[in-house]
């Protein structure tokens, strides 16, 4: 007798040629029915080439017949379902953005990713700052290169795993001393590779550390995947907030419409190592609250400027990993608030759609 649960487990060994994820995790299998020796189900395959469908059907047949050679298989390929959404096996895709450089966005992104992992989530991290990649340094993976894996005659990239999170960065592909000289189309092509040609596992959160401002990378991102939301990073002073407003407003454009769930105010105060109770507001104050009011979101965190945070990032062991350091709790609270606001966003708002490319000439 053919067991329904065993069929599901066999189908977990069948890999989708487009994403590199098994077809069960990617939620491509629908209406699975087992009656006697008959096994029938549908496979969501929107946008797949005929050769991919043929190869997928062969793999499905091989997987099931290896355990149940007597099975009579009826597989229908359909063009609908959750499996059609890009990266549908990733629950939430979060862009971490800023209006200007130097506000500590990569430090926030890396520690947020690690803090979410500490809360029990499965997390990935994309370093989308192609001109100034920082994630390899912060995760101490500068010397590592991603593994290339052949899949159905194509090449796919395996993300690098460190500290329990999966990441990809141009800094792991080109030499550290090599200048990255790229123009718009090539920038967009690399971002698409990071999203579509990397074999990301099932994730609760994929954090995307964006370059500052509003440019080709940001536009390619919203055209390629449906972002769950964005988080803005600023420092307290007016000039940083002014630039952050411009970056925030890109996400709020009618044809983009990505919810900005909140603001992280970084470097809110300076605390000397030898005077942990002192707070010197060297960049002023109030910027985070102003930006929060404008985006109608939540002030997710006010983070201190502490030497140990900088040292931790430079040495490749972010401060979240140091359970004894008092600054760790700021990032843990950021992760808790982020998870809460993402949940609220998903309960209240419909899923974000990818932005359609306008190919009309003017």
Short mmCIF file of C-alpha atoms in Angstrom, two decimals:
data_model
loop_
_atom_site.label_atom_id
_atom_site.label_comp_id
_atom_site.label_asym_id
_atom_site.label_seq_id
_atom_site.Cartn_x
_atom_site.Cartn_y
_atom_site.Cartn_z
CA UNK A 1 0.00 0.00 0.00
CA UNK A 2 1.32 3.43 -0.97
CA UNK A 3 1.73 5.76 1.99
CA UNK A 4 0.75 9.43 1.52
CA UNK A 5 3.39 10.74 3.94
CA UNK A 6 6.09 8.66 2.27
CA UNK A 7 5.19 10.20 -1.11
CA UNK A 8 5.68 13.66 0.44
CA UNK A 9 9.11 12.64 1.72
CA UNK A 10 10.09 11.26 -1.69
CA UNK A 11 9.03 14.49 -3.35
CA UNK A 12 11.29 16.39 -0.95
CA UNK A 13 14.21 14.84 -2.86
CA UNK A 14 13.05 16.42 -6.14
CA UNK A 15 14.75 19.75 -6.78
CA UNK A 16 13.15 22.62 -8.68
CA UNK A 17 15.59 23.50 -11.51
CA UNK A 18 14.84 27.22 -11.25
CA UNK A 19 15.40 27.78 -7.52
CA UNK A 20 17.44 24.79 -6.37
CA UNK A 21 14.85 24.13 -3.63
CA UNK A 22 12.87 20.91 -3.31
CA UNK A 23 9.35 21.13 -4.70
CA UNK A 24 7.67 20.48 -1.35
CA UNK A 25 9.51 23.28 0.46
CA UNK A 26 8.81 25.60 -2.46
CA UNK A 27 5.11 24.72 -2.19
CA UNK A 28 4.90 23.68 -5.83
CA UNK A 29 2.94 20.49 -5.13
CA UNK A 30 -0.84 20.85 -4.89
CA UNK A 31 -3.84 18.53 -4.51
CA UNK A 32 -1.79 15.43 -3.70
CA UNK A 33 -4.02 12.34 -3.75
CA UNK A 34 -3.10 8.70 -3.09
CA UNK A 35 -5.73 6.06 -3.87
CA UNK A 36 -4.57 2.47 -4.09
CA UNK A 37 -1.70 2.47 -6.58
CA UNK A 38 -2.70 5.82 -8.08
CA UNK A 39 -0.74 8.95 -7.16
CA UNK A 40 -1.90 12.25 -8.60
CA UNK A 41 -1.01 15.89 -7.98
CA UNK A 42 -0.39 19.21 -9.67
CA UNK A 43 2.93 21.04 -9.94
CA UNK A 44 2.95 24.83 -10.11
CA UNK A 45 5.40 25.74 -12.87
CA UNK A 46 4.61 29.25 -14.09
CA UNK A 47 7.40 30.63 -16.25
CA UNK A 48 9.27 27.31 -16.44
CA UNK A 49 10.68 26.26 -19.79
CA UNK A 50 9.44 23.05 -21.40
CA UNK A 51 12.84 21.42 -20.88
CA UNK A 52 12.64 22.22 -17.15
CA UNK A 53 9.18 20.69 -16.92
CA UNK A 54 10.38 17.57 -18.73
CA UNK A 55 13.38 17.18 -16.41
CA UNK A 56 11.21 17.80 -13.38
CA UNK A 57 8.70 15.16 -14.47
CA UNK A 58 11.55 12.66 -14.93
CA UNK A 59 12.92 13.36 -11.45
CA UNK A 60 9.45 13.01 -9.91
CA UNK A 61 8.93 9.70 -11.64
CA UNK A 62 12.37 8.43 -10.57
CA UNK A 63 11.81 9.47 -6.95
CA UNK A 64 8.43 7.80 -6.55
CA UNK A 65 9.23 4.65 -8.55
CA UNK A 66 12.37 4.08 -6.46
CA UNK A 67 10.11 3.27 -3.50
CA UNK A 68 6.87 2.33 -5.26
CA UNK A 69 7.56 0.82 -8.70
CA UNK A 70 3.91 -0.17 -8.89
CA UNK A 71 2.69 3.44 -8.61
CA UNK A 72 0.56 4.84 -11.42
CA UNK A 73 1.59 8.48 -11.61
CA UNK A 74 -0.56 11.36 -12.86
CA UNK A 75 1.25 14.73 -12.71
CA UNK A 76 -0.25 17.93 -14.12
CA UNK A 77 1.82 21.09 -14.59
CA UNK A 78 -0.19 24.25 -13.95
CA UNK A 79 0.52 27.99 -14.10
CA UNK A 80 -0.72 29.12 -10.71
CA UNK A 81 -0.04 28.84 -7.00
CA UNK A 82 2.31 30.17 -4.36
CA UNK A 83 5.22 28.36 -5.95
CA UNK A 84 5.11 30.91 -8.79
CA UNK A 85 6.12 33.80 -6.51
CA UNK A 86 9.86 34.50 -6.65
CA UNK A 87 11.59 33.04 -3.58
CA UNK A 88 8.28 31.69 -2.32
CA UNK A 89 10.13 29.47 0.18
CA UNK A 90 11.35 32.62 1.95
CA UNK A 91 8.66 33.98 4.24
CA UNK A 92 9.85 37.59 4.60
CA UNK A 93 12.27 39.69 2.54
CA UNK A 94 13.37 42.84 4.38
CA UNK A 95 15.32 45.70 2.82
CA UNK A 96 17.53 47.68 5.20
CA UNK A 97 18.06 51.10 3.62
CA UNK A 98 19.50 54.53 4.32
CA UNK A 99 19.69 57.90 2.64
CA UNK A 100 23.43 58.37 3.05
CA UNK A 101 26.52 56.34 3.77
CA UNK A 102 28.27 56.14 7.10
CA UNK A 103 25.19 55.64 9.26
CA UNK A 104 26.10 52.08 10.23
CA UNK A 105 23.56 50.32 8.05
CA UNK A 106 25.71 47.21 7.49
CA UNK A 107 26.36 46.91 11.22
CA UNK A 108 22.61 47.12 11.82
CA UNK A 109 21.83 44.59 9.06
CA UNK A 110 24.38 42.04 10.26
CA UNK A 111 23.48 42.26 13.94
CA UNK A 112 19.76 42.22 13.12
CA UNK A 113 20.20 39.05 11.06
CA UNK A 114 22.16 37.37 13.84
CA UNK A 115 19.71 38.54 16.51
CA UNK A 116 16.76 37.12 14.56
CA UNK A 117 18.68 33.85 14.35
CA UNK A 118 19.20 34.00 18.13
CA UNK A 119 15.41 34.25 18.47
CA UNK A 120 15.10 30.94 16.63
CA UNK A 121 14.49 32.13 13.06
CA UNK A 122 16.14 30.85 9.88
CA UNK A 123 17.90 33.85 8.35
CA UNK A 124 19.77 34.85 5.20
CA UNK A 125 21.72 38.04 4.46
CA UNK A 126 22.45 39.66 1.09
CA UNK A 127 25.18 42.28 0.89
CA UNK A 128 23.70 44.41 -1.91
CA UNK A 129 26.22 47.22 -1.50
CA UNK A 130 28.31 46.20 -4.52
CA UNK A 131 30.71 49.14 -4.33
CA UNK A 132 31.43 48.87 -0.61
CA UNK A 133 30.71 45.33 0.61
CA UNK A 134 31.13 45.07 4.39
CA UNK A 135 29.44 41.78 5.28
CA UNK A 136 32.49 39.54 4.56
CA UNK A 137 34.50 41.52 7.11
CA UNK A 138 31.74 41.55 9.71
CA UNK A 139 31.18 37.80 9.42
CA UNK A 140 34.90 36.97 9.14
CA UNK A 141 34.46 35.26 5.76
CA UNK A 142 36.67 37.49 3.58
CA UNK A 143 38.79 34.54 2.47
CA UNK A 144 35.85 32.32 1.57
CA UNK A 145 34.42 31.83 -1.91
CA UNK A 146 30.90 30.58 -2.59
CA UNK A 147 30.61 27.05 -3.98
CA UNK A 148 29.22 26.67 -7.48
CA UNK A 149 26.82 23.73 -7.79
CA UNK A 150 25.66 22.25 -11.13
CA UNK A 151 21.91 21.82 -11.28
CA UNK A 152 20.10 20.43 -14.33
CA UNK A 153 22.96 21.54 -16.54
CA UNK A 154 23.10 25.05 -15.04
CA UNK A 155 25.33 26.62 -12.43
CA UNK A 156 23.92 27.74 -9.12
CA UNK A 157 25.62 29.43 -6.16
CA UNK A 158 25.57 28.12 -2.60
CA UNK A 159 25.50 30.91 0.01
CA UNK A 160 28.20 30.93 2.65
CA UNK A 161 27.06 29.83 6.10
CA UNK A 162 28.60 31.45 9.18
CA UNK A 163 27.27 31.83 12.72
CA UNK A 164 24.12 29.99 11.62
CA UNK A 165 23.06 32.43 8.89
CA UNK A 166 23.49 32.19 5.10
CA UNK A 167 25.02 35.11 3.18
CA UNK A 168 26.23 36.24 -0.23
CA UNK A 169 28.36 39.25 -1.11
CA UNK A 170 30.35 40.56 -4.07
CA UNK A 171 33.18 40.77 -1.53
CA UNK A 172 33.35 36.96 -1.55
CA UNK A 173 33.51 36.84 -5.34
CA UNK A 174 36.08 39.50 -6.26
CA UNK A 175 39.42 40.04 -4.54
CA UNK A 176 39.39 42.53 -1.68
CA UNK A 177 41.83 44.86 -3.47
CA UNK A 178 39.97 44.71 -6.79
CA UNK A 179 38.03 47.85 -7.70
CA UNK A 180 34.39 47.15 -8.54
CA UNK A 181 33.59 49.28 -11.59
CA UNK A 182 30.04 48.59 -12.69
CA UNK A 183 27.29 50.48 -14.46
CA UNK A 184 23.51 50.19 -14.16
CA UNK A 185 22.71 47.03 -16.16
CA UNK A 186 25.59 45.07 -14.66
CA UNK A 187 24.68 46.18 -11.14
CA UNK A 188 21.16 44.94 -11.71
CA UNK A 189 22.43 41.68 -13.16
CA UNK A 190 24.46 40.87 -10.05
CA UNK A 191 21.50 41.59 -7.76
CA UNK A 192 19.32 39.30 -9.88
CA UNK A 193 21.98 36.59 -9.57
CA UNK A 194 22.03 36.98 -5.79
CA UNK A 195 18.26 36.53 -5.74
CA UNK A 196 17.60 34.00 -8.50
CA UNK A 197 20.79 31.98 -8.92
CA UNK A 198 21.70 31.44 -5.27
CA UNK A 199 20.26 28.30 -3.71
CA UNK A 200 18.70 29.88 -0.64
CA UNK A 201 17.32 27.40 1.90
CA UNK A 202 13.91 27.83 3.48
CA UNK A 203 14.14 31.06 5.45
CA UNK A 204 11.97 33.04 7.83
CA UNK A 205 13.82 36.25 6.95
CA UNK A 206 16.10 37.36 4.14
CA UNK A 207 17.78 40.64 5.13
CA UNK A 208 19.04 42.77 2.22
CA UNK A 209 21.69 45.33 3.14
CA UNK A 210 21.22 48.00 0.47
CA UNK A 211 23.68 50.68 -0.62
CA UNK A 212 22.74 54.23 0.44
CA UNK A 213 20.39 56.33 -1.66
CA UNK A 214 18.03 55.41 -4.49
CA UNK A 215 19.68 53.90 -7.53
CA UNK A 216 19.83 50.97 -9.94
CA UNK A 217 20.24 48.37 -7.21
CA UNK A 218 17.13 49.49 -5.33
CA UNK A 219 15.07 49.60 -8.53
CA UNK A 220 16.27 46.18 -9.65
CA UNK A 221 15.40 44.76 -6.25
CA UNK A 222 11.76 45.86 -6.29
CA UNK A 223 11.43 44.65 -9.90
CA UNK A 224 12.80 41.19 -9.05
CA UNK A 225 11.21 40.12 -5.75
CA UNK A 226 8.22 41.22 -3.68
CA UNK A 227 9.71 42.89 -0.61
CA UNK A 228 7.82 42.28 2.60
CA UNK A 229 8.92 45.64 4.01
CA UNK A 230 11.76 48.09 4.45
CA UNK A 231 13.59 49.41 7.50
CA UNK A 232 15.23 52.85 7.42
CA UNK A 233 18.52 53.50 9.22
CA UNK A 234 19.50 57.04 10.17
CA UNK A 235 21.58 58.93 12.68
CA UNK A 236 20.02 61.67 14.83
CA UNK A 237 21.27 64.72 12.93
CA UNK A 238 19.11 66.63 10.46
CA UNK A 239 21.26 66.02 7.36
CA UNK A 240 20.99 62.24 7.78
CA UNK A 241 17.23 62.42 8.29
CA UNK A 242 16.80 64.64 5.24
CA UNK A 243 18.57 62.08 3.04
CA UNK A 244 16.71 59.19 4.68
CA UNK A 245 13.36 60.80 3.82
CA UNK A 246 14.27 60.72 0.13
CA UNK A 247 15.25 57.05 0.30
CA UNK A 248 12.11 56.22 2.27
CA UNK A 249 9.87 57.99 -0.25
CA UNK A 250 11.15 55.73 -3.02
CA UNK A 251 9.59 52.72 -1.27
CA UNK A 252 6.36 54.68 -0.81
CA UNK A 253 5.92 55.56 -4.49
CA UNK A 254 2.53 54.36 -5.72
CA UNK A 255 3.93 51.88 -8.26
CA UNK A 256 6.46 50.47 -5.73
CA UNK A 257 4.39 50.53 -2.51
CA UNK A 258 6.71 48.71 -0.10
CA UNK A 259 5.68 49.24 3.54
CA UNK A 260 8.30 50.95 5.71
CA UNK A 261 7.68 49.29 9.07
CA UNK A 262 10.05 51.36 11.13
CA UNK A 263 13.23 53.27 11.79
CA UNK A 264 16.53 52.43 13.45
CA UNK A 265 18.31 55.46 14.89
CA UNK A 266 21.97 54.51 15.05
CA UNK A 267 24.70 56.34 17.00
CA UNK A 268 22.03 57.90 19.19
CA UNK A 269 24.62 58.63 21.87
CA UNK A 270 28.27 57.93 22.60
CA UNK A 271 29.18 55.97 25.70
CA UNK A 272 32.87 55.82 26.67
CA UNK A 273 34.17 52.38 27.55
CA UNK A 274 35.35 53.54 30.97
CA UNK A 275 32.12 55.46 31.74
CA UNK A 276 29.27 53.11 30.76
CA UNK A 277 26.64 55.29 32.45
CA UNK A 278 27.48 58.39 30.40
CA UNK A 279 25.56 59.35 27.25
CA UNK A 280 27.01 62.04 25.00
CA UNK A 281 24.65 62.94 22.16
CA UNK A 282 27.35 64.06 19.75
CA UNK A 283 25.09 63.78 16.68
CA UNK A 284 22.19 65.63 18.27
CA UNK A 285 18.88 63.96 18.99
CA UNK A 286 15.37 63.46 17.71
CA UNK A 287 16.11 62.43 14.12
CA UNK A 288 14.79 58.92 14.51
CA UNK A 289 11.51 60.11 15.97
CA UNK A 290 11.04 62.61 13.14
CA UNK A 291 11.58 59.94 10.50
CA UNK A 292 9.33 57.50 12.36
CA UNK A 293 6.50 60.03 12.34
CA UNK A 294 6.93 60.63 8.61
CA UNK A 295 6.85 56.93 7.72
CA UNK A 296 4.01 56.22 10.17
CA UNK A 297 5.99 53.28 11.47
CA UNK A 298 7.70 52.36 14.71
CA UNK A 299 10.98 53.50 16.23
CA UNK A 300 12.48 50.02 16.26
CA UNK A 301 15.66 50.93 18.13
CA UNK A 302 17.98 53.66 19.30
CA UNK A 303 21.48 52.21 19.19
CA UNK A 304 24.53 53.56 21.01
CA UNK A 305 27.88 54.51 19.51
CA UNK A 306 30.17 52.17 21.41
CA UNK A 307 33.75 51.32 20.53
CA UNK A 308 33.20 47.62 21.20
CA UNK A 309 30.49 47.46 18.51
CA UNK A 310 32.94 48.80 15.94
CA UNK A 311 35.71 46.48 17.10
CA UNK A 312 33.36 43.48 17.01
CA UNK A 313 32.42 44.24 13.41
CA UNK A 314 36.02 44.80 12.33
CA UNK A 315 37.17 41.53 13.88
CA UNK A 316 34.36 39.48 12.36
CA UNK A 317 32.43 38.64 15.50
CA UNK A 318 29.43 40.99 15.73
CA UNK A 319 28.40 42.22 19.14
CA UNK A 320 25.21 40.11 19.19
CA UNK A 321 27.43 37.04 19.53
CA UNK A 322 28.87 38.35 22.82
CA UNK A 323 26.26 37.34 25.36
CA UNK A 324 28.06 39.19 28.15
CA UNK A 325 28.15 42.59 26.44
CA UNK A 326 25.42 45.07 27.49
CA UNK A 327 25.12 46.45 23.92
CA UNK A 328 23.85 43.07 22.74
CA UNK A 329 20.43 43.65 24.25
CA UNK A 330 19.84 46.72 22.06
CA UNK A 331 20.04 44.52 18.95
CA UNK A 332 18.02 41.71 20.52
CA UNK A 333 15.25 44.20 21.25
CA UNK A 334 15.54 45.46 17.66
CA UNK A 335 15.04 41.89 16.43
CA UNK A 336 12.03 41.34 18.68
CA UNK A 337 10.37 44.57 17.52
CA UNK A 338 11.18 43.81 13.89
CA UNK A 339 9.62 40.35 14.12
CA UNK A 340 6.54 41.85 15.78
CA UNK A 341 6.13 44.59 13.16
CA UNK A 342 6.62 42.14 10.29
CA UNK A 343 3.87 39.99 11.79
CA UNK A 344 1.56 42.99 12.06
CA UNK A 345 2.38 44.05 8.49
CA UNK A 346 1.51 40.56 7.19
CA UNK A 347 -1.73 40.47 9.15
CA UNK A 348 -2.94 43.91 8.07
CA UNK A 349 -1.56 44.50 4.56
CA UNK A 350 -1.72 42.43 1.36
CA UNK A 351 1.51 40.92 -0.03
CA UNK A 352 3.75 43.30 -1.95
CA UNK A 353 3.96 42.77 -5.70
CA UNK A 354 7.06 43.07 -7.82
CA UNK A 355 7.24 46.29 -9.82
CA UNK A 356 6.47 45.84 -13.50
CA UNK A 357 9.19 47.16 -15.78
CA UNK A 358 8.09 49.95 -18.09
CA UNK A 359 9.45 49.12 -21.53
CA UNK A 360 7.62 51.87 -23.37
CA UNK A 361 9.83 54.46 -24.99
CA UNK A 362 9.13 58.14 -24.44
#
